[in-house]
Coordinates of C-alpha atoms and ligand atoms in Angstrom, one line a residue:
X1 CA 218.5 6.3 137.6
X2 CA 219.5 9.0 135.0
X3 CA 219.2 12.8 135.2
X4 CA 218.5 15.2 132.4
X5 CA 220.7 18.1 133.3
X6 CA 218.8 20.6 130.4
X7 CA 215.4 20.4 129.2
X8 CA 213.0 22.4 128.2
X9 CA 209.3 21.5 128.7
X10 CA 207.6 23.7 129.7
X11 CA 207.1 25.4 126.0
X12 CA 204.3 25.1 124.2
X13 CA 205.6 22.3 122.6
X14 CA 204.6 20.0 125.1
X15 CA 201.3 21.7 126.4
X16 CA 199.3 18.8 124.6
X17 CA 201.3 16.1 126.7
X18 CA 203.2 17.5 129.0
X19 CA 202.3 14.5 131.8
X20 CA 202.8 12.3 129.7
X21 CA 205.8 13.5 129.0
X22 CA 206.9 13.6 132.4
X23 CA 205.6 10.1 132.7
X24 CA 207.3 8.4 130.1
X25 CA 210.9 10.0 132.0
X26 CA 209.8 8.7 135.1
X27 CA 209.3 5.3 133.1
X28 CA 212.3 5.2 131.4
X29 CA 214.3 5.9 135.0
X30 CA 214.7 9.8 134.8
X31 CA 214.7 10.6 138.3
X32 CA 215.1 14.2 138.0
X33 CA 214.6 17.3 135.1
X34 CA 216.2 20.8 135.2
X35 CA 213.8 22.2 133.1
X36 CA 215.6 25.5 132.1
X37 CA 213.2 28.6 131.5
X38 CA 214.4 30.7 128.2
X39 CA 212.8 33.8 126.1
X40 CA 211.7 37.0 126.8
X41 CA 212.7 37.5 130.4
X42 CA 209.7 40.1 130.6
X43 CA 206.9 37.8 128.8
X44 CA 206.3 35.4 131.7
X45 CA 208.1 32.5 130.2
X46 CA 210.4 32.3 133.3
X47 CA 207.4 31.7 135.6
X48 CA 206.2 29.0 134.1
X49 CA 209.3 27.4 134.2
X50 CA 209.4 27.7 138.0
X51 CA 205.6 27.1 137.9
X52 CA 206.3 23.8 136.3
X53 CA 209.2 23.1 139.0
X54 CA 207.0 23.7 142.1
X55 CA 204.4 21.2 140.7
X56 CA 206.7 18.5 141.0
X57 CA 209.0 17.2 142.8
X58 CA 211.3 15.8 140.5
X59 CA 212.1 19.0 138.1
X60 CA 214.2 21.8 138.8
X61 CA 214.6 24.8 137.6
X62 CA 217.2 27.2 135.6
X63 CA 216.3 30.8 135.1
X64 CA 218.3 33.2 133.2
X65 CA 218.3 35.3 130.0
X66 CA 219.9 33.4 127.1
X67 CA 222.4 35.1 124.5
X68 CA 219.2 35.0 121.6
X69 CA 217.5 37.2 123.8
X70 CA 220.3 39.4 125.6
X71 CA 218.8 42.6 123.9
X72 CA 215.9 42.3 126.2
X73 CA 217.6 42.0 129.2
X74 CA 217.3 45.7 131.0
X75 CA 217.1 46.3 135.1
X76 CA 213.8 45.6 134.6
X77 CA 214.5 41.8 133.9
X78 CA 217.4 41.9 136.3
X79 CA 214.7 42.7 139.0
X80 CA 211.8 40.0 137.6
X81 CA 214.6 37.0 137.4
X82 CA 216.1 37.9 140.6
X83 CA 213.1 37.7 142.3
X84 CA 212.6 34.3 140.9
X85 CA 215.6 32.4 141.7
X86 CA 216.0 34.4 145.2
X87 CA 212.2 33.3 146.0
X88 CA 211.5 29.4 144.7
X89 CA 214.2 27.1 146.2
X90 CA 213.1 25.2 143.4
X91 CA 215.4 27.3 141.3
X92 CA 219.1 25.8 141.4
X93 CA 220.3 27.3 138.3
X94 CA 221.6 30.9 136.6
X95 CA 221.5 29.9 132.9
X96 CA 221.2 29.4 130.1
X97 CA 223.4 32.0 129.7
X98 CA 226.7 32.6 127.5
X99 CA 227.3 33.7 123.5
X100 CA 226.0 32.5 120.6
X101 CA 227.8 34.4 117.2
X102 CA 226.0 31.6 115.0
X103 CA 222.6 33.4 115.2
X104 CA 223.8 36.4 116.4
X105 CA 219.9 37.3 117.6
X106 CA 221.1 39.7 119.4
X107 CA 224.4 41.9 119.1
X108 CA 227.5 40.3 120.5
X109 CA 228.2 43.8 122.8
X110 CA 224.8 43.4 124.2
X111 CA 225.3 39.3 124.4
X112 CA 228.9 40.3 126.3
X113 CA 227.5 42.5 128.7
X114 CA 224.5 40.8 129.9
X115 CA 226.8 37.4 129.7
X116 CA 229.1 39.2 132.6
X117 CA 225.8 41.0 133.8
X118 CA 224.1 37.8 134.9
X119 CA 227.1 36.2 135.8
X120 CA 227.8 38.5 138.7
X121 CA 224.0 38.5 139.7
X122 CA 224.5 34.6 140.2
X123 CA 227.3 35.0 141.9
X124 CA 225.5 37.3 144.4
X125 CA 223.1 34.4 144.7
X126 CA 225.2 32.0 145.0
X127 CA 224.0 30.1 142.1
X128 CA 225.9 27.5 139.7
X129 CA 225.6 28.6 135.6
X130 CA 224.7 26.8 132.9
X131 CA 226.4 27.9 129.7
X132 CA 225.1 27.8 126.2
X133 CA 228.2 28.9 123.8
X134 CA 227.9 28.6 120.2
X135 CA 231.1 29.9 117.8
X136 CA 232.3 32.0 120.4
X137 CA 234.9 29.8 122.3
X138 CA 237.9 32.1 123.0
X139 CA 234.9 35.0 124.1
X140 CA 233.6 32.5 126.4
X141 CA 236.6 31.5 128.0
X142 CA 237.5 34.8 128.5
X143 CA 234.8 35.9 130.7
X144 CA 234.7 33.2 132.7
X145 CA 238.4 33.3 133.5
X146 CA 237.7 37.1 134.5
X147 CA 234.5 36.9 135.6
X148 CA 233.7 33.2 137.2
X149 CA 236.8 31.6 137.9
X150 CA 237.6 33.0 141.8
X151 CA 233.8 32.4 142.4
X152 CA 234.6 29.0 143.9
X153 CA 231.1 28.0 142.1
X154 CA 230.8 25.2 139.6
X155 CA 228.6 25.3 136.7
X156 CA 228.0 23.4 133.6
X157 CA 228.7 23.9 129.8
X158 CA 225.4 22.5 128.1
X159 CA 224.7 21.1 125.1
X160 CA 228.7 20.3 124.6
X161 CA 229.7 20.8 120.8
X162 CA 232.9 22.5 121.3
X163 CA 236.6 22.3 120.6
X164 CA 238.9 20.3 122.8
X165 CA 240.6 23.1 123.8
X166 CA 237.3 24.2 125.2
X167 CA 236.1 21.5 127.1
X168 CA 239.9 21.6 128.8
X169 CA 239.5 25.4 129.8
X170 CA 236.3 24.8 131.2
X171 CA 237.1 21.5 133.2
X172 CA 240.6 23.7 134.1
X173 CA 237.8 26.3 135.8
X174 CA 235.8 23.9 137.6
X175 CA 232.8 23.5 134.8
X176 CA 231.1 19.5 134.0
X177 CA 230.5 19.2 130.6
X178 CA 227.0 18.0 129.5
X179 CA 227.0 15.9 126.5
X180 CA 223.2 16.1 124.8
X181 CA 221.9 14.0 121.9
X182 CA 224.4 15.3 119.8
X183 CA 227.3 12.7 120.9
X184 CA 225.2 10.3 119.2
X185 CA 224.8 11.7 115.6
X186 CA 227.0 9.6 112.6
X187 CA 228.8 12.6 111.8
X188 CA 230.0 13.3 115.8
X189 CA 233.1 11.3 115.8
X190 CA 234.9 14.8 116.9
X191 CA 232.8 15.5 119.7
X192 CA 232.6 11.4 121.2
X193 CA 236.9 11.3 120.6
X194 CA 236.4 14.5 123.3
X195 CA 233.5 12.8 125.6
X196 CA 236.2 9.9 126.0
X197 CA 238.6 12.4 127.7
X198 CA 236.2 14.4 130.4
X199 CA 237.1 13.4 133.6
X200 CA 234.6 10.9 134.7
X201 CA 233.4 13.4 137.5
X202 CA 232.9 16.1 135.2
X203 CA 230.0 14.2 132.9
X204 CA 226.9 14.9 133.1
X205 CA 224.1 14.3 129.8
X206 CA 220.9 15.9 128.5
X207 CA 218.4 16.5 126.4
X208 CA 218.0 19.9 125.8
X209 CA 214.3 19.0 124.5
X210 CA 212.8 19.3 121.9
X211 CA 215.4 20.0 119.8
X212 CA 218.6 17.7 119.4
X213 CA 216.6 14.4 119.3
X214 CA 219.1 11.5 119.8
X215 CA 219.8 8.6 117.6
X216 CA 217.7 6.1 117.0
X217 CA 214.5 8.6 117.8
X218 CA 215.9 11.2 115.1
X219 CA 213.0 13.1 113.0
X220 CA 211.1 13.1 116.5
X221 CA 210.1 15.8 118.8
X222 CA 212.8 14.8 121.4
X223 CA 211.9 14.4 125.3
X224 CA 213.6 14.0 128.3
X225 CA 212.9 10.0 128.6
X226 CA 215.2 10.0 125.5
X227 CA 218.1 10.9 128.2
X228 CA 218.7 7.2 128.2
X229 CA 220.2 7.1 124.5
X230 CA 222.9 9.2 125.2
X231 CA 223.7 8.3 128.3
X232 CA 224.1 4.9 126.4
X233 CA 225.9 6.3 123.7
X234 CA 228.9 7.5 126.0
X235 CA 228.6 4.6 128.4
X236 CA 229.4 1.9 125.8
X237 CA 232.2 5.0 124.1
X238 CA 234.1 4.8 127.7
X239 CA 233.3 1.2 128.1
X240 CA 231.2 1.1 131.3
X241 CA 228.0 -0.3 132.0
X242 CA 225.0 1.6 131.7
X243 CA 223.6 1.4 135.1
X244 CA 226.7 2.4 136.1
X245 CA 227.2 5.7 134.1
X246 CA 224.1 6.4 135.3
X247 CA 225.2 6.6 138.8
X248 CA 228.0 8.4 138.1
X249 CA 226.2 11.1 136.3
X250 CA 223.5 11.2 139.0
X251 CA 226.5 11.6 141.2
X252 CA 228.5 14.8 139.6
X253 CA 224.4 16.0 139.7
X254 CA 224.1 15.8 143.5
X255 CA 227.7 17.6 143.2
X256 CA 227.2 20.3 141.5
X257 CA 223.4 21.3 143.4
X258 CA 223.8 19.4 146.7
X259 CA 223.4 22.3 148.6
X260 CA 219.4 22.8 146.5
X261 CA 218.3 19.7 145.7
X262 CA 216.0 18.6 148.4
Ligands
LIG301 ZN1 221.6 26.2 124.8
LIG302 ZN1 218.7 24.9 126.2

């Protein structure tokens, strides 16, 4: 059984086949989805990603401003996602949140300060992060030394494309690394000569649908059935079976959210 740790499905994207969808995971031995709600925190797309989490029993939510968007996020939105991950137990997850200085979509103050923002708001909750960082390693570090680290709450850096340094600081302060479709592009030898150094315990793999699709399904909208690939990818890079990087990865899953999942 695999689990995609980041996926997002409940855009529009998928409103034409969204069961299907869902099916085809469930198929391909995806037991569980944490479907992770992004955009305007004020425009209702955060609902429907809970929505979608409360219809079924095997996806999960995330909830959380992400750093494209940080310029939205007032006390207004503080209030609206609060209220969502303190009301749906459904909701396991502060994120995505973090810095991204590729786009820069919104300013990197305001991405800063609602980075540390939300970060003590899951703290008060008691919630695990997932971390989207993007050309802003040393920033991201930074902030969760000062502002994670003596939370004694794990969380997860998505979508891994970083420097090894990175993915040492963040194993160093308690985060799993999530490896997405990425790991198994030609041009990825950097990042799979850093997937073969993670601790075991600290893997976990994703999707991060639509985008990202893995090898060999490039060129296609990407889905969270497609899990399998990657989890391929790094099972055969540190020389295990499949099945049984699968249960490791479902393990450090049920690690992380043991306390949530039900
Ligand atoms: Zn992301
Ligand atoms: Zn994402």
């Amino acid at each position: 059984m695999f689990i995609d740790s980041h996926a997002h499905i409940d855009g529009p994207e998928f409103d034409a086949d969204r069961d299907e969808v869902i099916r085809r995971a469930r198929d391909a031995g995806v037991s569980a989805i944490l479907n992770v709600g992004t955009g305007d925190p004020h425009g209702g797309a955060l609902e429907r990603a809970v929505e979608l989490a409360e219809r079924h029993a095997d996806i999960y939510a995330a909830v959380g401003t992400h750093p494209h968007d940080a310029r939205l996020f007032d006390e207004r939105a503080e209030e609206r996602v609060w209220k969502l991950a303190a009301s749906s137990p459904k909701v396991i997850a502060w994120g995505e949140i973090g810095l991204d200085f590729h786009y820069d979509n919104s300013p990197r103050q305001v991405q800063i300060d609602v980075f540390q923002w939300q970060l003590r708001l899951a703290r008060d909750l008691s919630l695990p992060v997932i971390i989207h960082t993007r050309e802003a390693e040393a920033e991201t570090a930074e902030i969760l030394q000062s502002h994670w680290a003596d939370s004694n709450l794990p969380g997860i850096m998505h979508c891994f494309s970083g420097s090894a340094e990175l993915a040492e600081k963040a194993i160093e302060l308690g985060f799993s690394i999530s490896f997405s479709g990425i790991v198994t592009f030609k041009k990825a030898e950097e990042l799979r000569a850093i997937a073969k150094r993670v601790p075991l315990d600290r893997l976990l793999i994703e999707t991060d649908c639509p985008y990202l699709t893995p090898i060999p399904y490039r060129g296609k909208r990407n889905e969270p059935a497609y899990v399998v690939e990657v989890a391929r990818c790094l099972a055969e890079l540190r020389g295990i079976e499949l099945e049984e990087f699968a249960r490791i990865t479902t393990h450090n899953f049920g690690t992380i959210f043991k306390s949530r999942l039900g």
